[in-house]
Coordinates of C-alpha atoms in Angstrom, one line a residue:
Chain T
M1 CA 0.0 0.0 0.0
E2 CA 2.8 2.4 0.9
Y3 CA 4.4 1.6 -2.5
F4 CA 1.1 2.4 -4.2
V5 CA 0.8 5.7 -2.4
H6 CA 4.4 6.6 -3.3
T7 CA 3.9 5.8 -7.0
A8 CA 0.7 7.8 -7.0
I9 CA 2.3 10.9 -5.5
I10 CA 5.2 10.7 -8.0
L11 CA 2.6 10.3 -10.8
N12 CA 0.9 13.5 -9.7
I13 CA 4.1 15.4 -9.6
Y14 CA 5.1 14.2 -13.1
A15 CA 1.6 15.1 -14.4
I16 CA 2.1 18.7 -13.2
L17 CA 5.6 18.9 -14.7
I18 CA 4.4 17.5 -18.0
V19 CA 1.3 19.6 -18.4
S20 CA 3.4 22.7 -17.7
A21 CA 6.1 21.6 -20.2
Q22 CA 3.3 20.9 -22.7
L23 CA 2.5 24.6 -22.9
V24 CA 6.1 25.4 -24.0
I25 CA 7.0 22.3 -26.0
G26 CA 3.6 21.4 -27.5
H27 CA 1.5 24.5 -27.8
A28 CA 4.3 27.0 -28.4
K29 CA 6.5 24.5 -30.3
L30 CA 9.6 25.5 -28.4
I31 CA 11.7 22.5 -27.6
S32 CA 13.0 23.0 -24.0
L33 CA 15.9 21.0 -22.5
G34 CA 15.7 22.9 -19.2
Q35 CA 12.5 21.7 -17.7
G36 CA 14.4 19.6 -15.1
A37 CA 16.3 22.7 -13.9
I38 CA 13.0 24.7 -13.7
F39 CA 11.6 21.9 -11.6
G40 CA 14.8 22.0 -9.4
A41 CA 14.7 25.7 -9.0
G42 CA 11.2 25.6 -7.7
A43 CA 12.1 22.8 -5.3
Y44 CA 15.0 24.7 -4.0
F45 CA 13.0 27.9 -3.6
M46 CA 10.4 25.9 -1.6
A47 CA 13.0 24.1 0.6
L48 CA 15.1 27.2 1.3
S49 CA 12.1 29.3 2.3
M50 CA 10.8 26.5 4.5
I51 CA 14.1 25.7 6.2
R52 CA 16.1 28.9 6.3
L53 CA 13.1 31.3 6.7
Q54 CA 10.8 29.0 8.6
I55 CA 7.9 29.8 6.4
P56 CA 4.9 27.4 6.5
F57 CA 3.8 25.4 3.4
V58 CA 1.3 27.7 1.7
P59 CA 3.3 30.9 1.7
A60 CA 6.4 28.9 0.8
I61 CA 4.7 27.5 -2.3
M62 CA 3.7 31.0 -3.2
I63 CA 7.4 32.1 -3.0
A64 CA 8.3 29.1 -5.1
I65 CA 5.7 30.1 -7.7
A66 CA 6.9 33.7 -7.8
G67 CA 10.5 32.6 -7.9
N68 CA 9.9 30.3 -10.7
A69 CA 7.9 32.9 -12.7
L70 CA 11.0 35.1 -12.4
I71 CA 13.3 32.2 -13.5
G72 CA 10.9 31.8 -16.5
L73 CA 11.2 35.4 -17.4
L74 CA 15.0 35.2 -17.1
I75 CA 15.1 32.2 -19.5
A76 CA 12.6 34.0 -21.8
W77 CA 14.5 37.3 -21.8
P78 CA 17.3 36.2 -24.3
S79 CA 15.6 33.3 -25.9
A80 CA 12.3 34.8 -26.8
R81 CA 14.2 37.4 -28.8
L82 CA 16.1 34.7 -30.7
K83 CA 14.9 32.1 -33.1
G84 CA 14.8 28.3 -33.3
D85 CA 17.8 26.5 -32.0
Y86 CA 18.8 29.4 -29.7
F87 CA 15.9 28.6 -27.5
V88 CA 17.0 25.0 -27.0
L89 CA 20.6 26.2 -26.5
T90 CA 19.5 28.7 -23.9
T91 CA 17.4 26.2 -22.0
L92 CA 20.2 23.7 -22.1
G93 CA 22.5 26.4 -20.8
F94 CA 20.1 27.2 -17.9
Q95 CA 19.9 23.5 -17.2
F96 CA 23.7 23.5 -16.4
I97 CA 23.7 27.0 -14.8
I98 CA 21.0 26.1 -12.3
F99 CA 22.8 22.7 -11.6
Q100 CA 26.1 24.5 -11.0
L101 CA 24.4 27.0 -8.7
T102 CA 22.7 24.3 -6.6
Y103 CA 25.8 22.2 -6.6
N104 CA 28.5 24.9 -6.0
L105 CA 26.7 27.3 -3.6
S106 CA 27.0 24.7 -0.9
S107 CA 26.7 27.2 2.0
V108 CA 23.2 28.0 0.9
T109 CA 21.9 24.9 -0.9
G110 CA 23.9 22.1 0.8
G111 CA 25.8 21.4 -2.5
S112 CA 26.6 17.8 -3.3
D113 CA 25.4 16.7 0.1
G114 CA 21.9 17.8 -0.8
L115 CA 19.4 19.7 1.3
G116 CA 17.7 17.7 4.1
G117 CA 15.1 18.3 6.8
I118 CA 12.4 19.9 4.7
P119 CA 9.3 19.8 6.9
S120 CA 6.1 18.2 5.6
P121 CA 2.8 20.1 6.0
R122 CA 0.6 18.3 8.6
W123 CA -3.1 18.3 9.0
P124 CA -3.9 19.0 12.7
G125 CA -4.8 15.8 14.6
L126 CA -3.8 13.4 11.9
S127 CA -1.6 10.4 12.9
D128 CA 1.8 9.6 11.5
E129 CA 0.4 6.5 9.6
S130 CA -2.0 8.6 7.6
Q131 CA 0.6 11.3 6.7
P132 CA 1.4 9.7 3.3
Y133 CA -2.4 9.7 2.5
F134 CA -2.6 13.3 3.4
I135 CA 0.3 14.2 1.0
L136 CA -1.4 12.1 -1.6
S137 CA -4.7 13.9 -1.2
L138 CA -2.8 17.2 -1.3
S139 CA -1.0 16.3 -4.5
V140 CA -4.2 15.1 -6.2
F141 CA -5.9 18.3 -5.2
I142 CA -3.0 20.5 -6.5
T143 CA -2.8 18.4 -9.7
A144 CA -6.5 18.8 -10.3
L145 CA -6.1 22.5 -9.8
V146 CA -3.3 22.8 -12.3
F147 CA -5.2 20.8 -14.9
M148 CA -8.3 22.9 -14.5
L149 CA -6.1 26.0 -14.8
Y150 CA -4.7 24.7 -18.1
Y151 CA -8.1 23.7 -19.3
R152 CA -9.4 27.2 -18.8
L153 CA -6.2 28.8 -20.1
L154 CA -6.1 26.9 -23.4
R155 CA -9.6 28.0 -24.1
S156 CA -9.0 31.6 -23.3
D157 CA -7.6 34.3 -25.5
F158 CA -4.2 33.7 -24.1
G159 CA -4.3 30.0 -25.3
R160 CA -5.6 31.0 -28.7
N161 CA -2.8 33.6 -29.0
I162 CA -0.2 31.0 -28.2
R163 CA -1.5 28.7 -30.9
A164 CA -1.7 31.5 -33.4
M165 CA 1.9 32.5 -32.6
S166 CA 3.2 29.0 -32.9
D167 CA 1.3 28.4 -36.1
N168 CA 2.7 31.5 -37.9
E169 CA 5.0 33.8 -36.0
L170 CA 5.3 36.3 -38.8
L171 CA 1.5 36.6 -39.3
Y172 CA 1.1 37.0 -35.5
K173 CA 3.6 39.8 -35.5
A174 CA 1.9 41.3 -38.5
S175 CA -1.4 41.5 -36.7
G176 CA 0.2 43.9 -34.3
R177 CA 1.0 41.6 -31.4
S178 CA 4.3 41.1 -29.6
V179 CA 5.9 37.7 -30.1
I180 CA 8.4 38.4 -27.4
K181 CA 5.7 39.4 -24.9
I182 CA 3.6 36.2 -25.4
K183 CA 6.7 34.0 -25.3
S184 CA 7.9 35.5 -22.1
Q185 CA 4.4 35.2 -20.6
L186 CA 3.9 31.6 -21.5
I187 CA 7.4 30.5 -20.5
S188 CA 7.0 32.2 -17.2
F189 CA 3.6 30.8 -16.6
S190 CA 4.8 27.3 -17.4
A191 CA 7.6 27.7 -14.9
A192 CA 5.3 29.0 -12.3
T193 CA 3.0 26.0 -12.5
T194 CA 6.0 23.7 -12.5
A195 CA 6.8 25.2 -9.1
L196 CA 3.6 23.5 -7.7
G197 CA 5.1 20.2 -8.7
S198 CA 8.4 21.2 -7.2
G199 CA 6.8 22.2 -3.9
L200 CA 5.0 18.8 -3.6
Y201 CA 8.3 17.0 -4.5
A202 CA 10.2 19.0 -1.8
V203 CA 7.7 18.4 1.0
Y204 CA 7.2 14.7 0.0
M205 CA 10.9 13.7 -0.3
N206 CA 12.0 16.0 2.6
Y207 CA 15.4 16.0 0.9
L208 CA 16.8 17.6 -2.3
D209 CA 19.8 16.3 -4.3
P210 CA 21.1 18.5 -7.2
H211 CA 21.4 15.4 -9.3
A212 CA 17.7 14.8 -9.2
F213 CA 17.3 17.9 -11.5
N214 CA 19.9 17.2 -14.2
L215 CA 19.6 16.9 -17.9
D216 CA 18.2 13.4 -17.6
K217 CA 15.2 14.8 -15.8
S218 CA 14.7 17.4 -18.6
I219 CA 14.9 14.7 -21.2
L220 CA 12.5 12.6 -19.2
I221 CA 9.9 15.4 -19.1
L222 CA 10.4 16.0 -22.9
T223 CA 9.8 12.3 -23.4
G224 CA 6.7 12.4 -21.3
V225 CA 5.3 15.3 -23.4
M226 CA 6.2 13.7 -26.7
L227 CA 4.8 10.3 -25.6
G228 CA 1.5 11.7 -24.2
S229 CA 0.4 14.4 -26.5
L230 CA 1.7 17.8 -27.7
T231 CA -1.6 19.5 -27.2
R232 CA -4.2 17.4 -25.3
L233 CA -4.4 17.6 -21.5
R234 CA -5.4 13.9 -21.3
G235 CA -2.2 13.2 -23.1
A236 CA -0.1 14.9 -20.4
L237 CA -1.7 12.5 -17.9
A238 CA -0.9 9.5 -20.1
G239 CA 2.7 10.7 -20.6
A240 CA 3.1 11.0 -16.8
L241 CA 1.6 7.5 -16.4
I242 CA 4.1 6.0 -18.8
I243 CA 7.2 7.7 -17.5
T244 CA 6.2 6.8 -13.9
L245 CA 5.4 3.2 -14.5
L246 CA 8.1 2.2 -17.0
P247 CA 10.9 2.3 -14.3
E248 CA 8.7 0.3 -12.0
V249 CA 8.0 -2.3 -14.7
L250 CA 11.8 -2.5 -15.4
R251 CA 12.4 -3.0 -11.7
F252 CA 9.9 -5.8 -11.5
A253 CA 11.5 -7.4 -14.6
G254 CA 14.4 -8.0 -12.3
L255 CA 17.1 -5.6 -13.6
P256 CA 19.8 -4.7 -11.1
A257 CA 19.5 -1.2 -9.9
A258 CA 22.9 -0.1 -11.3
Q259 CA 22.2 -1.1 -14.8
G260 CA 18.5 -0.3 -14.5
A261 CA 19.2 3.4 -14.5
S262 CA 21.2 3.4 -17.6
L263 CA 19.0 0.9 -19.4
R264 CA 15.9 3.1 -18.6
Q265 CA 17.6 6.1 -20.2
I266 CA 18.5 4.0 -23.3
I267 CA 14.8 2.9 -23.5
F268 CA 13.6 6.5 -23.2
G269 CA 16.1 7.5 -25.9
A270 CA 14.9 4.7 -28.2
V271 CA 11.3 5.7 -27.5
L272 CA 12.0 9.3 -28.6
V273 CA 13.6 8.2 -31.8
G274 CA 10.9 5.7 -32.6
L275 CA 8.2 8.2 -31.9
M276 CA 9.7 10.7 -34.3
F277 CA 9.8 8.1 -37.0
F278 CA 6.2 7.2 -36.2
I279 CA 5.1 10.9 -36.3
S280 CA 6.7 11.7 -39.6
W281 CA 5.6 8.3 -41.1
R282 CA 2.0 9.1 -40.1
R283 CA 2.2 12.6 -41.6
K284 CA 3.5 11.3 -44.8
K285 CA 0.7 8.8 -45.0
Q286 CA -1.9 11.5 -44.3
N287 CA -0.4 13.7 -47.0
Q288 CA -0.6 10.8 -49.5
T289 CA -4.3 10.1 -48.7
N290 CA -5.0 13.8 -49.0
N291 CA -3.4 13.9 -52.4
N292 CA -5.3 10.9 -53.6
E293 CA -8.6 12.3 -52.8
Chain F
M1 CA 51.8 39.3 -13.3
Q2 CA 53.2 39.0 -16.8
E3 CA 53.9 35.3 -16.3
L4 CA 50.3 34.8 -15.1
L5 CA 49.0 36.6 -18.2
I6 CA 51.2 34.3 -20.5
Q7 CA 49.9 31.3 -18.6
I8 CA 46.3 32.4 -19.1
L9 CA 47.0 32.9 -22.7
I10 CA 48.7 29.5 -23.3
N11 CA 45.9 27.7 -21.4
G12 CA 43.4 29.7 -23.4
L13 CA 45.0 28.8 -26.7
V14 CA 45.0 25.1 -25.8
S15 CA 41.4 24.9 -24.8
G16 CA 40.5 27.5 -27.4
S17 CA 42.0 25.5 -30.2
A18 CA 40.2 22.4 -28.8
I19 CA 36.9 24.2 -28.8
A20 CA 37.6 25.7 -32.2
L21 CA 38.2 22.2 -33.6
V22 CA 35.0 20.7 -32.3
A23 CA 33.1 23.8 -33.3
L24 CA 34.5 23.3 -36.8
G25 CA 33.3 19.7 -36.8
F26 CA 29.9 20.6 -35.5
S27 CA 29.5 23.5 -37.9
L28 CA 30.1 21.2 -40.8
V29 CA 26.9 19.4 -40.1
Y30 CA 25.0 22.3 -38.5
H31 CA 25.5 24.9 -41.1
T32 CA 24.6 22.6 -44.0
T33 CA 21.8 20.5 -42.6
R34 CA 20.5 23.0 -39.9
I35 CA 19.9 20.0 -37.6
F36 CA 20.3 20.7 -33.9
H37 CA 22.9 17.9 -34.0
I38 CA 23.2 17.2 -30.2
T39 CA 24.2 13.6 -31.1
F40 CA 27.6 15.2 -31.7
A41 CA 28.0 15.2 -27.9
A42 CA 27.6 11.4 -27.9
L43 CA 30.0 10.9 -30.9
Y44 CA 32.6 12.9 -28.9
A45 CA 32.1 10.7 -25.8
S46 CA 32.3 7.5 -27.9
G47 CA 35.7 8.7 -29.3
G48 CA 37.0 9.6 -25.9
Y49 CA 36.0 6.3 -24.3
L50 CA 37.4 4.3 -27.2
F51 CA 40.7 6.2 -27.0
W52 CA 40.8 5.6 -23.2
Y53 CA 39.9 1.9 -23.6
L54 CA 42.6 1.4 -26.3
S55 CA 45.4 3.4 -24.8
V56 CA 45.0 2.7 -21.1
G57 CA 43.1 -0.6 -21.2
Q58 CA 44.7 -2.3 -24.1
Q59 CA 48.1 -0.6 -24.1
F60 CA 47.9 0.5 -27.7
D61 CA 50.4 3.2 -28.7
L62 CA 49.2 6.8 -29.0
A63 CA 49.0 7.1 -32.8
S64 CA 46.9 3.9 -33.4
S65 CA 44.6 4.7 -30.5
L66 CA 44.0 8.1 -31.9
F67 CA 43.5 6.7 -35.4
I68 CA 40.8 4.2 -34.2
A69 CA 39.2 6.8 -31.9
T70 CA 38.9 9.1 -35.0
L71 CA 37.7 6.4 -37.4
F72 CA 34.9 4.9 -35.2
P73 CA 32.9 8.1 -34.5
A74 CA 33.3 9.1 -38.1
L75 CA 31.7 5.8 -39.3
L76 CA 29.1 6.0 -36.5
S77 CA 28.2 9.5 -37.6
L78 CA 27.8 8.5 -41.2
F79 CA 25.8 5.4 -40.1
L80 CA 23.4 7.5 -37.9
W81 CA 22.9 10.0 -40.8
L82 CA 21.9 7.1 -43.1
I83 CA 19.6 5.3 -40.7
I84 CA 18.1 8.2 -38.7
Y85 CA 18.4 11.7 -40.2
K86 CA 18.1 10.8 -43.8
P87 CA 14.9 8.7 -43.6
L88 CA 13.4 11.2 -41.2
T89 CA 14.1 14.1 -43.6
N90 CA 12.8 12.1 -46.5
S91 CA 9.5 11.5 -44.8
G92 CA 9.2 15.2 -44.2
A93 CA 10.1 15.5 -40.5
E94 CA 10.0 19.0 -39.1
H95 CA 13.0 20.8 -37.6
N96 CA 11.8 20.1 -34.0
E97 CA 11.3 16.4 -34.7
L98 CA 14.8 16.0 -36.0
M99 CA 16.0 17.8 -32.9
V100 CA 14.1 15.4 -30.6
A101 CA 15.3 12.4 -32.5
S102 CA 18.9 13.7 -32.1
V103 CA 18.3 14.0 -28.4
G104 CA 17.1 10.4 -28.3
I105 CA 20.1 9.1 -30.2
M106 CA 22.4 11.0 -27.8
M107 CA 20.7 9.4 -24.8
I108 CA 21.1 5.9 -26.3
I109 CA 24.8 6.3 -27.1
I110 CA 25.8 8.0 -23.9
Y111 CA 24.0 5.6 -21.6
L112 CA 25.3 2.6 -23.6
I113 CA 28.7 3.9 -22.9
S114 CA 28.0 4.4 -19.2
L115 CA 26.4 0.9 -19.1
I116 CA 29.5 -0.7 -20.6
M117 CA 32.3 1.5 -19.1
G118 CA 30.7 2.7 -15.8
D119 CA 29.9 6.3 -14.7
D120 CA 33.2 7.1 -13.1
P121 CA 35.5 9.6 -14.9
K122 CA 38.3 7.8 -16.8
L123 CA 41.7 9.4 -16.2
P124 CA 44.5 9.3 -18.8
S125 CA 47.6 7.1 -18.1
S126 CA 50.6 9.1 -17.2
A127 CA 52.9 6.9 -19.4
L128 CA 51.3 8.1 -22.7
G129 CA 52.5 11.7 -22.7
K130 CA 56.1 10.9 -22.2
T131 CA 57.5 12.0 -25.5
L132 CA 55.5 15.1 -25.8
P133 CA 53.4 16.8 -23.1
A134 CA 49.7 16.0 -23.8
R135 CA 48.8 19.7 -23.8
Y136 CA 51.3 20.7 -26.5
L137 CA 50.4 17.7 -28.6
Q138 CA 46.8 18.7 -28.4
L139 CA 47.6 22.3 -29.4
I140 CA 49.8 21.3 -32.3
V141 CA 47.4 18.7 -33.8
N142 CA 44.5 21.1 -33.3
I143 CA 46.2 23.9 -35.1
I144 CA 47.3 21.6 -38.0
V145 CA 43.9 20.1 -38.5
I146 CA 42.1 23.5 -38.3
T147 CA 44.6 25.1 -40.8
V148 CA 44.2 22.2 -43.2
F149 CA 40.5 22.4 -43.0
L150 CA 40.4 26.2 -43.6
L151 CA 42.7 25.8 -46.5
I152 CA 40.5 23.1 -48.0
T153 CA 37.3 25.0 -47.6
S154 CA 38.7 28.2 -49.0
T155 CA 40.8 27.0 -51.9
T156 CA 39.6 23.6 -53.3
R157 CA 36.7 22.7 -55.4
F158 CA 35.4 20.6 -52.6
G159 CA 35.4 23.6 -50.3
L160 CA 33.6 25.7 -52.9
R161 CA 30.9 23.0 -53.2
L162 CA 30.7 22.9 -49.4
R163 CA 30.1 26.6 -49.2
A164 CA 27.6 26.5 -52.0
F165 CA 25.8 23.6 -50.3
R166 CA 25.6 25.6 -47.1
D167 CA 24.2 28.6 -48.9
N168 CA 21.6 26.8 -50.9
P169 CA 21.4 23.0 -50.9
R170 CA 18.5 22.8 -53.3
L171 CA 20.1 25.0 -56.0
L172 CA 23.2 22.9 -55.8
G173 CA 21.2 19.8 -56.4
R174 CA 19.6 21.4 -59.4
L175 CA 23.0 22.2 -60.8
G176 CA 23.7 18.5 -60.9
I177 CA 25.9 18.1 -57.9
N178 CA 25.2 15.1 -55.8
N179 CA 24.0 16.3 -52.4
F180 CA 23.9 12.7 -51.1
Y181 CA 27.6 12.1 -51.2
L182 CA 28.4 15.6 -50.1
T183 CA 26.2 15.3 -47.0
G184 CA 27.7 11.9 -46.3
I185 CA 31.2 13.2 -46.4
L186 CA 30.2 16.1 -44.1
F187 CA 28.8 13.7 -41.5
L188 CA 31.9 11.5 -41.8
L189 CA 34.3 14.4 -41.4
S190 CA 32.2 15.9 -38.5
G191 CA 32.2 12.5 -36.6
G192 CA 35.9 12.1 -37.3
I193 CA 36.7 15.6 -35.9
A194 CA 34.6 14.8 -32.8
G195 CA 36.6 11.6 -32.3
L196 CA 40.0 13.1 -32.9
S197 CA 39.3 16.0 -30.6
A198 CA 37.9 13.7 -27.9
G199 CA 41.0 11.4 -28.2
L200 CA 43.4 14.3 -27.8
S201 CA 41.5 15.8 -24.9
T202 CA 41.1 12.4 -23.1
N203 CA 44.9 12.0 -23.5
D204 CA 45.3 15.2 -21.5
L205 CA 42.4 15.3 -19.1
G206 CA 40.4 12.1 -19.2
I207 CA 36.7 11.6 -20.0
S208 CA 33.3 11.0 -18.4
P209 CA 30.0 10.3 -20.0
F210 CA 28.7 13.8 -20.0
T211 CA 31.9 15.5 -21.1
G212 CA 30.6 15.4 -24.6
V213 CA 27.5 17.5 -23.7
H214 CA 29.7 20.2 -22.2
V215 CA 31.9 20.2 -25.2
F216 CA 28.8 20.4 -27.5
I217 CA 27.6 23.4 -25.6
N218 CA 31.0 25.1 -25.9
A219 CA 31.1 24.2 -29.6
F220 CA 27.6 25.6 -30.2
I221 CA 28.5 28.8 -28.3
A222 CA 31.6 29.2 -30.4
V223 CA 29.6 28.7 -33.6
V224 CA 27.1 31.3 -32.5
A225 CA 29.6 33.7 -31.2
G226 CA 31.8 33.4 -34.2
G227 CA 28.9 34.1 -36.5
S228 CA 26.7 31.6 -38.2
G229 CA 27.4 30.7 -41.7
R230 CA 31.1 30.9 -41.7
I231 CA 33.5 28.0 -40.9
S232 CA 36.3 30.4 -40.0
G233 CA 33.8 32.1 -37.7
A234 CA 33.5 28.9 -35.6
V235 CA 37.3 28.9 -35.3
A236 CA 37.4 32.5 -34.2
G237 CA 34.6 31.9 -31.7
G238 CA 36.3 28.9 -30.3
L239 CA 39.6 30.7 -29.7
F240 CA 37.7 33.7 -28.2
L241 CA 35.8 31.4 -25.9
G242 CA 38.8 29.4 -24.8
I243 CA 40.8 32.4 -23.8
L244 CA 37.9 33.9 -22.0
Q245 CA 37.3 30.6 -20.1
S246 CA 40.9 30.3 -19.1
A247 CA 40.7 33.9 -17.7
V248 CA 37.5 33.0 -15.9
V249 CA 39.2 29.9 -14.3
F250 CA 41.9 32.2 -12.8
L251 CA 39.5 34.8 -11.6
A252 CA 36.5 32.7 -10.3
G253 CA 37.3 29.0 -10.4
S254 CA 36.7 26.2 -12.8
E255 CA 33.2 25.4 -11.5
W256 CA 31.7 28.5 -13.1
I257 CA 33.2 28.1 -16.6
L258 CA 30.0 27.1 -18.3
S259 CA 27.7 29.6 -16.5
L260 CA 30.0 32.5 -17.5
S261 CA 30.4 31.4 -21.1
F262 CA 26.7 31.3 -21.3
A263 CA 26.3 34.8 -19.9
V264 CA 28.8 36.0 -22.5
L265 CA 26.9 34.2 -25.2
I266 CA 23.6 35.7 -24.2
I267 CA 25.1 39.2 -24.1
L268 CA 26.8 38.7 -27.4
M269 CA 23.6 37.4 -29.0
L270 CA 21.7 40.4 -27.9
V271 CA 24.4 43.0 -28.8
K272 CA 25.7 41.4 -31.9
P273 CA 23.2 38.8 -33.2
D274 CA 25.3 38.0 -36.3
G275 CA 28.3 37.0 -34.3
L276 CA 31.9 38.2 -34.2
T277 CA 32.6 37.8 -37.9
G278 CA 29.1 39.0 -38.8
L279 CA 27.5 37.3 -41.8
A280 CA 23.7 37.5 -42.3
R281 CA 21.9 34.4 -41.0
R282 CA 20.1 32.1 -43.4
E283 CA 16.7 31.2 -42.1
A284 CA 16.3 27.6 -41.1

């Protein structure tokens, strides 16, 4: 049962990360290799404000959201002004910069030893045994909130503007709107909702390790978005389900932990390549049927 | 003070020439195909590990280890182009899809390496650099290879085709020049340069699975800083970045190298978007 609760909490966290990444990668068509770092930045904001400033859960998560929104603006500042590959390069760069900050500023972040002793929020009068269930309910609640937010967002003017911009940037600009502005907004918004996942992760794990937010995590989130769906909310949930359960399946298949980690990454890599072949094959087929009609 | 400056300059030249060489290799593929070829990082790692395995594990001599470490990534690069990029491009894959596929291949290769060789950094054997210090060997080979390349691209027919291909691949095809072989050669050369550079650097500093990604970022920064579209720009950008980084190491410490190069890149991109050598960018 404990195992089930653990997997369910992780699933919720991934669902938040993936639905947030979907806005950037899927809707705005900006491939990001820095989602792991954004996730990490939020978790460190959360942990540091709870440990160093002794702030309770709710205001701390507000700080994490605000902090991440700023990080998002910081990433958007150069990259929204530049085209195509420079966005990937900038996010990849931020991935390493945030890792270096969390790893090297050891007096603040604990460095390679990690940051421990993050307090969990507690419901008054609840026993220790039911604490995991409380965190699970909290994470389900927050995840539902995030999904509802995105459901509303994508049907609002803002969502339509994002799709219009990603469909044809030049046309969007020609209709008198600012591409830089909307890119900054959406990157910042996505980072802010990622912080909710980070906050949950921080208070659930009670411990942060810089290595948990490395490039692998970014690629994992990218895989989740690609596997699920680029645009559908349901797809984000499906993507989260696959990337949460695949490692568990591999573990049950009896792989030793040491090789398991590498093998999992190899499988995710192969899945990404296979998926790209599938997508382009399907498009080609669609084009052919369209031409025949 | 003067000695310190000279030391910074020499270190900068060694790492700068190394970055310039990988930037050159990366730009061969990037400028012509416009693929965000992050698999380059994995090709680099494969060359480095092969070199380490041959020279330290199997006691091969320096020249033959370097040769095999150059040959293998070159062939791997060609092979990956044939089985991944080419079919994807043929079936009309978009820019983003090629990029994601490239990330996927990188993951597969890097984690295959770490599965086989382990995650720990591999250090060079001290016996190898006996005849010539590894650093100077690296500097000399880098300079020779870069010079030969620049001469080839600026004076020969092949170089002319290369530049024409970069400017307009379609037009070149219409003129009856075979794009297929040209692209194949580019991937072969690019992989070879990745392997050679990785071998030389492993001989000096050793290698770990993600070294390639750092090198890739440096190479990309150099290409952008140097100005897109020009192969000599990549070299200029690499030297600039290397000297800057070695100055940063003295001032702030090696752990901040990447962050500061990025800061410089971002400032440079905003101030001078066409790069140091300034040539108008072709739209992807």
